Coordinates of C-alpha atoms and ligand atoms in Angstrom, one line a residue:
X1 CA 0.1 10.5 -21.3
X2 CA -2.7 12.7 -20.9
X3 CA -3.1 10.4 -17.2
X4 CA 0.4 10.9 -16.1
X5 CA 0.3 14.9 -16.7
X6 CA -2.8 15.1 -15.2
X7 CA -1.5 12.9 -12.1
X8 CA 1.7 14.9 -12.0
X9 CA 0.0 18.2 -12.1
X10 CA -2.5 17.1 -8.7
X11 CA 1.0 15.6 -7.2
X12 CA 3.0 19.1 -7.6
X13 CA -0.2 21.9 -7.3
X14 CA -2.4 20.1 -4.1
X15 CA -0.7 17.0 -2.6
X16 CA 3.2 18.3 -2.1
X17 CA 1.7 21.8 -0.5
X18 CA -0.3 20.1 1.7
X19 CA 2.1 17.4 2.7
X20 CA 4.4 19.7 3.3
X21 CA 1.8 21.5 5.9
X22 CA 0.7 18.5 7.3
X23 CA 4.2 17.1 8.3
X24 CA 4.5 20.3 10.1
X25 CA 1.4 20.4 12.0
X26 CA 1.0 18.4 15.6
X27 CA -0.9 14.9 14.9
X28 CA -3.7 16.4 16.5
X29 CA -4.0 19.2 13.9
X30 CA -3.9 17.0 11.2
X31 CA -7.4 15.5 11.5
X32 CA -9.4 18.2 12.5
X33 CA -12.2 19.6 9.7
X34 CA -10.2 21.7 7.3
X35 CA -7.0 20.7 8.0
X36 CA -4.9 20.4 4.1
X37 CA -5.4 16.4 4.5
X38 CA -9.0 16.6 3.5
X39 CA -8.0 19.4 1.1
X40 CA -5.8 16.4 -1.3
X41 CA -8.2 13.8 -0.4
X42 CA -11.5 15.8 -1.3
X43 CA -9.6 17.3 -4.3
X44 CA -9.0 13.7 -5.3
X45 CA -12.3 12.5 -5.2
X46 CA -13.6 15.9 -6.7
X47 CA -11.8 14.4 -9.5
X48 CA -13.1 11.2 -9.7
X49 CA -9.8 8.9 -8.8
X50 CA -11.4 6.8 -6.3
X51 CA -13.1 5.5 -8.9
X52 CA -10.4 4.5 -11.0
X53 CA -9.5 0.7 -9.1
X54 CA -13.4 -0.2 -9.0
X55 CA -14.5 -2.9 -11.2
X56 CA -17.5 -1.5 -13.8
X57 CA -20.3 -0.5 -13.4
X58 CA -18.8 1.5 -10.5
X59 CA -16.2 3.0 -12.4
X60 CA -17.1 4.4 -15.8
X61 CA -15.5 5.1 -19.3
X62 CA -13.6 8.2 -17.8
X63 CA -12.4 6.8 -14.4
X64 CA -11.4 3.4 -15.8
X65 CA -7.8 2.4 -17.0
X66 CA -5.8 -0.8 -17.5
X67 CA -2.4 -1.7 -14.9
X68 CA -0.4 0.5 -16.8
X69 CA -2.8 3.3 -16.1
X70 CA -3.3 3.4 -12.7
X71 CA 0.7 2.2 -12.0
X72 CA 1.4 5.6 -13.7
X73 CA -1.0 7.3 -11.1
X74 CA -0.1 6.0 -8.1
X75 CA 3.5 6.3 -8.9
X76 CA 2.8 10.2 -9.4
X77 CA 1.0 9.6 -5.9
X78 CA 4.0 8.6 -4.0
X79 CA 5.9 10.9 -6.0
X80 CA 3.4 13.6 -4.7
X81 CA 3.3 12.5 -0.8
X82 CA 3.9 9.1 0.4
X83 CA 1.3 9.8 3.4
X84 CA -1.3 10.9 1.0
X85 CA -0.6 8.3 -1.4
X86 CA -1.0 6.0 1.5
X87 CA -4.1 7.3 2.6
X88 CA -5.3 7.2 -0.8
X89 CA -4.9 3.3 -1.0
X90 CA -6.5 2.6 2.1
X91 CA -9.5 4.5 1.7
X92 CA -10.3 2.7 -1.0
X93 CA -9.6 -0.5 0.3
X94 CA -13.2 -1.6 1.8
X95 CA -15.4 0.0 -0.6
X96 CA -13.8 -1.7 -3.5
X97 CA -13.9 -5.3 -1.8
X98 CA -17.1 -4.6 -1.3
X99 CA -17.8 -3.9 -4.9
X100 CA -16.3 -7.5 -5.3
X101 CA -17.7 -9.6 -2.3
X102 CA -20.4 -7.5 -1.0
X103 CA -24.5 -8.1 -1.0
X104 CA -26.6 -5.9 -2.9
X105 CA -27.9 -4.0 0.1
X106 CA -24.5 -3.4 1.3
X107 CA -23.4 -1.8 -2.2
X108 CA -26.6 0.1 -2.2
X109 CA -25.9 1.5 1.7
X110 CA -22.5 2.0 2.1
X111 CA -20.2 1.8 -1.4
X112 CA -22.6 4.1 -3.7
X113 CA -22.2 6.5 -1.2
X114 CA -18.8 6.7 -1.3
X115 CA -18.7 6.3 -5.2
X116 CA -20.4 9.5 -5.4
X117 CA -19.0 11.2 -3.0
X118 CA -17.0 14.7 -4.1
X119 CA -15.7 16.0 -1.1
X120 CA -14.2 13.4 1.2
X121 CA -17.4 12.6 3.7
X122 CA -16.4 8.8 3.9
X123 CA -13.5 7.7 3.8
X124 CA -12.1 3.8 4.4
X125 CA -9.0 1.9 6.5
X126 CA -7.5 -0.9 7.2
X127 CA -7.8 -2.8 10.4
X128 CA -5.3 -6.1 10.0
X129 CA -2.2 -5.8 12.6
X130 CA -2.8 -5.4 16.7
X131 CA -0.9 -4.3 19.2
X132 CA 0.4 -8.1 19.7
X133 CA 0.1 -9.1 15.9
X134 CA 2.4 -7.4 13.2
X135 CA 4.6 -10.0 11.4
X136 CA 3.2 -12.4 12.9
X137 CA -0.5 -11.3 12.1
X138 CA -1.9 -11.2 8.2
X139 CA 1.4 -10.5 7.0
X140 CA 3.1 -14.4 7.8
X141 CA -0.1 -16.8 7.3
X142 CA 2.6 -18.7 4.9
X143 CA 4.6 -19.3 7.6
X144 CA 4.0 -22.5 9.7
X145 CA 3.8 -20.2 13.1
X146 CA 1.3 -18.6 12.4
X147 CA -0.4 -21.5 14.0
X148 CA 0.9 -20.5 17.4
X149 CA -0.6 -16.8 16.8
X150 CA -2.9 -17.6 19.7
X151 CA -6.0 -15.2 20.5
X152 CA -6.1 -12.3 18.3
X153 CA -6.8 -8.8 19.9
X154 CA -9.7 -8.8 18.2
X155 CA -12.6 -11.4 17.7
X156 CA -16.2 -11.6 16.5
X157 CA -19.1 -14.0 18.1
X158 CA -23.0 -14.2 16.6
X159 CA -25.4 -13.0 17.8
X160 CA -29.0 -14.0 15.8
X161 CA -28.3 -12.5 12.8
X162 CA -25.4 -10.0 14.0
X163 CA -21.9 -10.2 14.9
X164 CA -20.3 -8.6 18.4
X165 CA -16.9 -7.5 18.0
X166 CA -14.7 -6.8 20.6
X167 CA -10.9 -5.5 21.3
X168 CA -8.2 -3.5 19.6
X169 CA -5.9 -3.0 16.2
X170 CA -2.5 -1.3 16.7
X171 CA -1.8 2.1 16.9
X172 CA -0.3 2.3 13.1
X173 CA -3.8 1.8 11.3
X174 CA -2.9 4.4 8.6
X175 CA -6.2 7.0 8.1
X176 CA -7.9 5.3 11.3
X177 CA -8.5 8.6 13.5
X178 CA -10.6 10.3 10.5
X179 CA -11.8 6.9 8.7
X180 CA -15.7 6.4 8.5
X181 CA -15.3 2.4 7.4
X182 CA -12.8 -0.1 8.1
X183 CA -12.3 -3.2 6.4
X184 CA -11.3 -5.6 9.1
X185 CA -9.5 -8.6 10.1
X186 CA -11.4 -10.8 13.0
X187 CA -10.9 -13.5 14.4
X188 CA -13.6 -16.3 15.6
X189 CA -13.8 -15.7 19.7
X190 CA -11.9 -18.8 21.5
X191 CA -10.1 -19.5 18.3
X192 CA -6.6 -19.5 18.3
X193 CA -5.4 -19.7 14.6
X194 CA -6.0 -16.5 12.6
X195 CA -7.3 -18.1 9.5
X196 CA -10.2 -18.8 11.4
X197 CA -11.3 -16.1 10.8
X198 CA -13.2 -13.3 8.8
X199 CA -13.3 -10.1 6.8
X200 CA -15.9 -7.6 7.8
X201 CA -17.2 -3.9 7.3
X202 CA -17.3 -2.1 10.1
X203 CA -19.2 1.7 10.1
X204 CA -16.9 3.7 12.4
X205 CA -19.5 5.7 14.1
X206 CA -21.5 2.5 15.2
X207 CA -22.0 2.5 18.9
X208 CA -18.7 0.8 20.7
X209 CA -16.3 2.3 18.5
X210 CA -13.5 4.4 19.8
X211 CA -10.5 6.3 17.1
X212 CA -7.1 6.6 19.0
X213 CA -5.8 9.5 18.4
X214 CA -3.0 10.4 16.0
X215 CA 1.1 9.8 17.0
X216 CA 3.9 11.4 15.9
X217 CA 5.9 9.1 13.1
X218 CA 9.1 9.5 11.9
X219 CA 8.2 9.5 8.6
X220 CA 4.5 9.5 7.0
X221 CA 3.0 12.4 8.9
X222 CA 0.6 13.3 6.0
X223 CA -1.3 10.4 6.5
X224 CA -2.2 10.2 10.5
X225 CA -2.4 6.6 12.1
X226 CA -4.2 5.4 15.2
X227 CA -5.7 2.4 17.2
X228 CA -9.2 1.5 16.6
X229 CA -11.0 0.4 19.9
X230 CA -14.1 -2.5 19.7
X231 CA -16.6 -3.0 22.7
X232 CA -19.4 -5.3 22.1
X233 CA -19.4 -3.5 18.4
X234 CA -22.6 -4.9 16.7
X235 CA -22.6 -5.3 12.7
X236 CA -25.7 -6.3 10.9
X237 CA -24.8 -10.2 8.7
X238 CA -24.5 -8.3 5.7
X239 CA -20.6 -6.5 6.3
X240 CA -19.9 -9.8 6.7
X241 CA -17.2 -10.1 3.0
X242 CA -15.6 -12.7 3.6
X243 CA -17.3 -15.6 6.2
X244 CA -14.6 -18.2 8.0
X245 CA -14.2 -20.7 5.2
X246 CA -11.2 -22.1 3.4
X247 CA -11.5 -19.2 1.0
X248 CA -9.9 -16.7 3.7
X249 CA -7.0 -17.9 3.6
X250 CA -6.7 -17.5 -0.3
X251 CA -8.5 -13.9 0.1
X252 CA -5.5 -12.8 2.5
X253 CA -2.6 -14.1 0.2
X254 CA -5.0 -11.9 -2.7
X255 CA -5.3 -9.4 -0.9
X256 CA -1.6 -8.9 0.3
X257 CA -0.8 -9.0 -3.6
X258 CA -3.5 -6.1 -4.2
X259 CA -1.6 -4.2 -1.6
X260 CA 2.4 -5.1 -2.5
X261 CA 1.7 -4.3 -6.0
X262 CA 0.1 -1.1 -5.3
X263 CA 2.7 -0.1 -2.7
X264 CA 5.5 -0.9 -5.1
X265 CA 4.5 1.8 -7.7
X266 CA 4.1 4.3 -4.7
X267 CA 7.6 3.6 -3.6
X268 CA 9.0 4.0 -6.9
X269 CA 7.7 7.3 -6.9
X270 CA 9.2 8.1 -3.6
X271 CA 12.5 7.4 -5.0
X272 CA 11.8 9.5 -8.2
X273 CA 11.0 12.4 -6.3
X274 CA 14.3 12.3 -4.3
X275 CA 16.1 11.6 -7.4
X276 CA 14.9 14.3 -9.3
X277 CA 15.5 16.6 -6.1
X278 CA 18.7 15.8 -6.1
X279 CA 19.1 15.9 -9.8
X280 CA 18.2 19.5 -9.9
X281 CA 19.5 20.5 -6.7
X282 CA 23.1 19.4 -8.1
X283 CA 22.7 21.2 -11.6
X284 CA 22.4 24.9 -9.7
X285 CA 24.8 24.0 -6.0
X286 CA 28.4 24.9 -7.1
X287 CA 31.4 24.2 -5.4
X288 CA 35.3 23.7 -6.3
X289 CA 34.3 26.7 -9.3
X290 CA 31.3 24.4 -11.0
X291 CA 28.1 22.8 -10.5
X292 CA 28.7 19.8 -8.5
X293 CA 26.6 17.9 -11.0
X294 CA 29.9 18.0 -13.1
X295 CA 32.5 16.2 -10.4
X296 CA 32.2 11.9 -11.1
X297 CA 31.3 11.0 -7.9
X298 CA 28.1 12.6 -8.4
X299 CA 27.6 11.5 -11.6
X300 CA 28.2 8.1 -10.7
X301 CA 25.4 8.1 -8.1
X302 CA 23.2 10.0 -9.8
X303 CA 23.5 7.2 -12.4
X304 CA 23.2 4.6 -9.5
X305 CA 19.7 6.3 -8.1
X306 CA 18.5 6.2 -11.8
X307 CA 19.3 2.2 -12.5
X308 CA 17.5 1.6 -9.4
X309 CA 14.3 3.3 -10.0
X310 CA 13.5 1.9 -14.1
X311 CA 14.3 -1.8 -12.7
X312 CA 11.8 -1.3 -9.6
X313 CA 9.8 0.1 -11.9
X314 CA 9.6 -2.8 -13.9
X315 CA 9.1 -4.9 -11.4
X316 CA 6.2 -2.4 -9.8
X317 CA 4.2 -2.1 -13.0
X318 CA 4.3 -6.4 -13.8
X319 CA 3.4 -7.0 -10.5
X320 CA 0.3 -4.8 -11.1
X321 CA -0.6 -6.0 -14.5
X322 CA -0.3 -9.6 -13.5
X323 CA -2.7 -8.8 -10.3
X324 CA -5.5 -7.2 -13.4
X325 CA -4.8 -10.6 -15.2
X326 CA -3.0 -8.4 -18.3
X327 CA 0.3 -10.4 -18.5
X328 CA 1.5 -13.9 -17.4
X329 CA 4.2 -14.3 -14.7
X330 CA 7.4 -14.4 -16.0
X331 CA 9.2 -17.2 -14.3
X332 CA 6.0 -19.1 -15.3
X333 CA 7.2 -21.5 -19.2
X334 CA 3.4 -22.8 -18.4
X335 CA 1.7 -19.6 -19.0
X336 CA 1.6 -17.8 -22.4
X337 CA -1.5 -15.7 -22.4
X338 CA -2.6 -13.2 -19.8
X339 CA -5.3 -15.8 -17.8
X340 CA -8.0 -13.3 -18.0
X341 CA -8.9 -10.2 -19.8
X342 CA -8.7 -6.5 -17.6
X343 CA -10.2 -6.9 -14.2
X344 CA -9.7 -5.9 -11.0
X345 CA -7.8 -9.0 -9.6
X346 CA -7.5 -12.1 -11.7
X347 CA -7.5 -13.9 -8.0
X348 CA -5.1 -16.2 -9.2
X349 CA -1.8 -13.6 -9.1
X350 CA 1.7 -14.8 -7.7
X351 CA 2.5 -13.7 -3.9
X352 CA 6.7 -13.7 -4.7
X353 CA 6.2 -11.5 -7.6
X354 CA 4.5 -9.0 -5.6
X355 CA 6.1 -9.3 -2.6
X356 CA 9.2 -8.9 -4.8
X357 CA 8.2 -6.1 -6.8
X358 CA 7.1 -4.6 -3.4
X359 CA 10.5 -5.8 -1.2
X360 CA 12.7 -4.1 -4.0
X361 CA 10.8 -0.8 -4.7
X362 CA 10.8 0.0 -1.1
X363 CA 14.1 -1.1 -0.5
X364 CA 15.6 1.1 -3.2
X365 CA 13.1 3.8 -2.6
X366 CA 15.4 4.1 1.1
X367 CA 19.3 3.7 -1.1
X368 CA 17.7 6.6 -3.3
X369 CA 17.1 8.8 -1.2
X370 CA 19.6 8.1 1.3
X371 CA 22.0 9.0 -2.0
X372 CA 19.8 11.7 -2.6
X373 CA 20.2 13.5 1.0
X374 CA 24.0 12.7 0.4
X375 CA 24.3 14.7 -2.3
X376 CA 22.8 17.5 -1.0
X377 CA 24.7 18.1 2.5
X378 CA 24.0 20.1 5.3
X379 CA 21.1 21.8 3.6
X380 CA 19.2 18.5 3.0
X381 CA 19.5 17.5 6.8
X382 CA 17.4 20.7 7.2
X383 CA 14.3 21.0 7.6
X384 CA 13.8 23.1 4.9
X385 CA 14.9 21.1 2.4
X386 CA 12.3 18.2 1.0
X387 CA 15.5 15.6 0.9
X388 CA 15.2 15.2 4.5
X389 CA 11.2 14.2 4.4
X390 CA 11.6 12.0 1.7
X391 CA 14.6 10.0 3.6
X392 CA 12.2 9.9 6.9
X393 CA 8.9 8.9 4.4
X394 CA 11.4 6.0 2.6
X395 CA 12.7 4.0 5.7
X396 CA 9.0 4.0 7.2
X397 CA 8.3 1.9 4.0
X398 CA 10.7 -0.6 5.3
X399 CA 8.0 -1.3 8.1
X400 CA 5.0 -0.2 6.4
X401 CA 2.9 -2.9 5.2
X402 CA 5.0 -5.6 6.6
X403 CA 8.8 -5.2 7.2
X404 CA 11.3 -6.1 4.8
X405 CA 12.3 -9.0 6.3
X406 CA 9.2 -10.8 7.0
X407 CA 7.8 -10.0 3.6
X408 CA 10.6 -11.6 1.9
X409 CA 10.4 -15.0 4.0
X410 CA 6.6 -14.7 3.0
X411 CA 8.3 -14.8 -1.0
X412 CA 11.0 -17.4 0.0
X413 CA 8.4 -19.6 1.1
X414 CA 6.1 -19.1 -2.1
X415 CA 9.3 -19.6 -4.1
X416 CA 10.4 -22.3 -2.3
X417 CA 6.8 -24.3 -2.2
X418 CA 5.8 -23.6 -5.5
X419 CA 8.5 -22.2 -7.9
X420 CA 8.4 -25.0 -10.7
X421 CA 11.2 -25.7 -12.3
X422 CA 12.1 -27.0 -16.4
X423 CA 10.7 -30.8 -16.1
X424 CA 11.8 -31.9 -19.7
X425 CA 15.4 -31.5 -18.6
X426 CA 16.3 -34.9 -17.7
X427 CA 17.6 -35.4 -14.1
X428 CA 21.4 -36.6 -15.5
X429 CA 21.6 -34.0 -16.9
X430 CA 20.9 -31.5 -14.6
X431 CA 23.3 -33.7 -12.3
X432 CA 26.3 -33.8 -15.0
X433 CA 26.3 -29.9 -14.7
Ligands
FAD1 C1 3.5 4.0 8.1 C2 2.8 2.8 8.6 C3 1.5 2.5 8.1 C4 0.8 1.4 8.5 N1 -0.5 1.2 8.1 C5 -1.2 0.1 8.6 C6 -2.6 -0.1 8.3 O1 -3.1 0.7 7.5 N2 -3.2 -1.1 8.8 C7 -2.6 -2.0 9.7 O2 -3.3 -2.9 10.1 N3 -1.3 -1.9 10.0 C8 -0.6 -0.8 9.5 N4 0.8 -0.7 9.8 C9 1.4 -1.7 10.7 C10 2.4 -2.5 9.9 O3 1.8 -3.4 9.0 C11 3.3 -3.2 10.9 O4 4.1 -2.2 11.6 C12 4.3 -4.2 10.3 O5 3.6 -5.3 9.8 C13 5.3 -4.7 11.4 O6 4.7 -5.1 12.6 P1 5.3 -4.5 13.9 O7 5.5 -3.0 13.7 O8 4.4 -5.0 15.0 O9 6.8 -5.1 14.1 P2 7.1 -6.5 14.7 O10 6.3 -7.6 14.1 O11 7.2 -6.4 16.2 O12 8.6 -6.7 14.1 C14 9.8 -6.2 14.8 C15 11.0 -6.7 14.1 O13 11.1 -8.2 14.2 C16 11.2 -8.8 12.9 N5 10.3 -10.0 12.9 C17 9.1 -10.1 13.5 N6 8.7 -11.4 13.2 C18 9.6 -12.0 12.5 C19 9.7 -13.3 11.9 N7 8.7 -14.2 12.1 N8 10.8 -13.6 11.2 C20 11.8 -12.7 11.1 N9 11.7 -11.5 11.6 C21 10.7 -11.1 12.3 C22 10.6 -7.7 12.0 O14 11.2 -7.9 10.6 C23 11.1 -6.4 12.6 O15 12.4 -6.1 12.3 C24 1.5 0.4 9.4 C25 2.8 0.7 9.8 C26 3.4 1.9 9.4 C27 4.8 2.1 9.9

């Protein structure tokens, strides 16, 4: 409780005035020293938050909290800003696989650093789609095609004990033209399939390296996005996390799960916020004599937005606990205990049940606050009014992070391959109904 307040107090005092700024502002505003995105982000790490998804001993007694915990906090988040919320998750994205799969040295060199740091110095992204490979990069390894990927935009040859990397990630990297580190998706020069592969740190100000700068979005303006440029880049052996192997395969799928279920509980909180705009903005706008609020119609929807959000909810916050190994999956009659006790990743969670957690939060994150701009007229067409940033922020998720569509064949196929159904019910009788 004490969590959620907290949470709800950073969303509403820092991370909604400065979204609000920031969507305001020309892209290239938005990333220069001072600007109110390194406001939230330092004010978050003054805090201690980033600390809160690391596995001990990076995070201690204070910072660490179980699925439930950190669902609550990123949902306040998204509730907050879905641009900062954004930015937040893919900041931490290579220092905590580094707390998992990294050497020694590299913990030492490049994640304490950014564990201790209080005012936003270093700050992380995520390098997987190119300007040739969205769907059909990282997002659809499931799907058979993925095999006729051909060269990726970017690849990585050895050299002694480094690696040369060379070419360019799309221009929708979200956090790219300020990040310090990206965690990033290569693939193995003359290779054509993308699992061969790897995952690798790369420091941002190594020499090669060039930040695109920031576009204009439609939606998600508080968190700026760019390409990231690689000639002859050269990485020391160690930032290698994840070497081409079998195992990078399975890491993806994992990894995609980390992300759907963490995007889920941000979208849920994107369609809380326009619910409870809307909410309050039809208790006080009167028309026909009353308060609108009174009139059916509104009631109706009202009621409508609210169904949406507790089931996506649900969904959000099981997909997150099964990805800490809290709670078996549900569609699973094999599985009766959670399969391992509070971690960071069991490794072992269920790619529909994120994707679906993730598919339907973002889709009724959009239907909420579509409603929500309904009921709010002309005024929440204006830009005035938040209704009409939330509606722009809701149906970037859509594409964010993998589009709708292409995330949900990634489930179909999962369900399809793997979904086991009752075996003691004897065949007959499964035919005689
Ligand atoms: C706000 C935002 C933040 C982002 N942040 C990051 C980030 O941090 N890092 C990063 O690497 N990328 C990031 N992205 C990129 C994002 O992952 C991609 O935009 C997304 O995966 C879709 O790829 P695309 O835009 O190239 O669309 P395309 O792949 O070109 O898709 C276009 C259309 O074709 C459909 N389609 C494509 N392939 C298939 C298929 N096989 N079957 C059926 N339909 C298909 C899609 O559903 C879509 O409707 C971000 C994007 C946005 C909008």
């Amino acid at each position: 409780m004490l969590l959620k307040k907290e949470a709800h107090r950073i969303a509403v005092e820092v991370l909604r005035p400065c979204a609000r700024e920031l969507d305001r502002m020309p892209p290239e505003q938005r990333i220069l020293p001072g600007s109110p995105y390194f406001q939230a982000i330092g004010q978050l790490k003054s805090l201690g938050y980033h600390r809160m998804f690391l596995p001990a001993p990076y995070s201690d007694s204070d910072t660490q909290v179980s699925a439930l915990g950190r669902a609550i906090f990123l949902e306040e988040l998204g509730w907050g800003s879905l641009g900062l919320a954004t930015a937040f998750g893919v900041d931490m994205l290579p220092f905590v696989l580094i707390a998992m799969f990294g050497s020694d040295e590299l913990k030492e060199e490049v994640l304490l650093p950014w564990v201790e740091d209080t005012e936003g110095k270093y700050h992380g992204c995520w390098g997987a789609t190119e300007p040739d490979h969205g769907s059909d990069g990282i997002m659809s390894l499931r799907d058979e095609s993925g095999l006729t990927f051909g060269k990726a935009q970017v690849s990585i040859q050895s050299s002694g004990d480094d690696w040369i990397i060379n070419g360019q990630k799309s221009a929708w990297v979200s956090s790219a033209p300020i990040a310090t580190h990206c965690a990033l998706h290569v693939q193995l020069a003359g290779e054509e399939n993308p699992l061969h592969g790897m995952f690798v740190i790369v420091d941002l100000s190594s020499e090669g390296v060039t930040l695109g700068q920031p576009i204009q979005m439609l939606g998600a303006r508080d968190d700026p996005q760019g390409e990231i440029f690689f000639e002859n880049v050269r990485i020391p052996g160690k930032n290698v996390l994840v070497a081409n192997s079998p195992f990078y395969g399975v890491f993806i799928d994992q990894l995609l799960c980390a992300t759907s279920s963490n995007i889920a509980n941000i979208a849920v909180g994107v369609a809380r916020a326009a619910f409870e705009e809307a909410l309050e903005y039809t208790r006080r706008r009167v028309q026909g004599g009353q308060p609108i609020v009174n009139h059916k119609n509104v009631q109706l929807t009202l009621y409508s937005m609210f169904e949406k959000i507790e089931t996506a909810r649900c969904f959000a916050r099981q997909a997150l606990a099964f990805l800490q190994g809290e709670t078996p999956k549900l569609d699973d009659l094999s599985q009766d205990e959670p399969q391992s006790p509070m971690g960071i990743s069991n490794f072992l969670s269920s790619p529909r049940h994120a994707r679906c957690a993730q598919i339907y939060a973002k889709r009724i994150a959009f239907e909420v606050a579509n409603d929500a701009l309904q009921l709010s007229g002309a005024f929440g067409l204006s830009d005035e009014s938040l209704f009409e940033k939330l509606f722009r922020d809701a149906r970037s998720l859509w594409i964010e992070d993998g589009t709708l569509e292409v995330l949900s064949l990634d489930a179909a196929r999962d369900l399809i391959k793997n979904y086991e159904t009752d075996q003691y019910v004897p065949t007959e009788v499964i035919q005689r109904w």
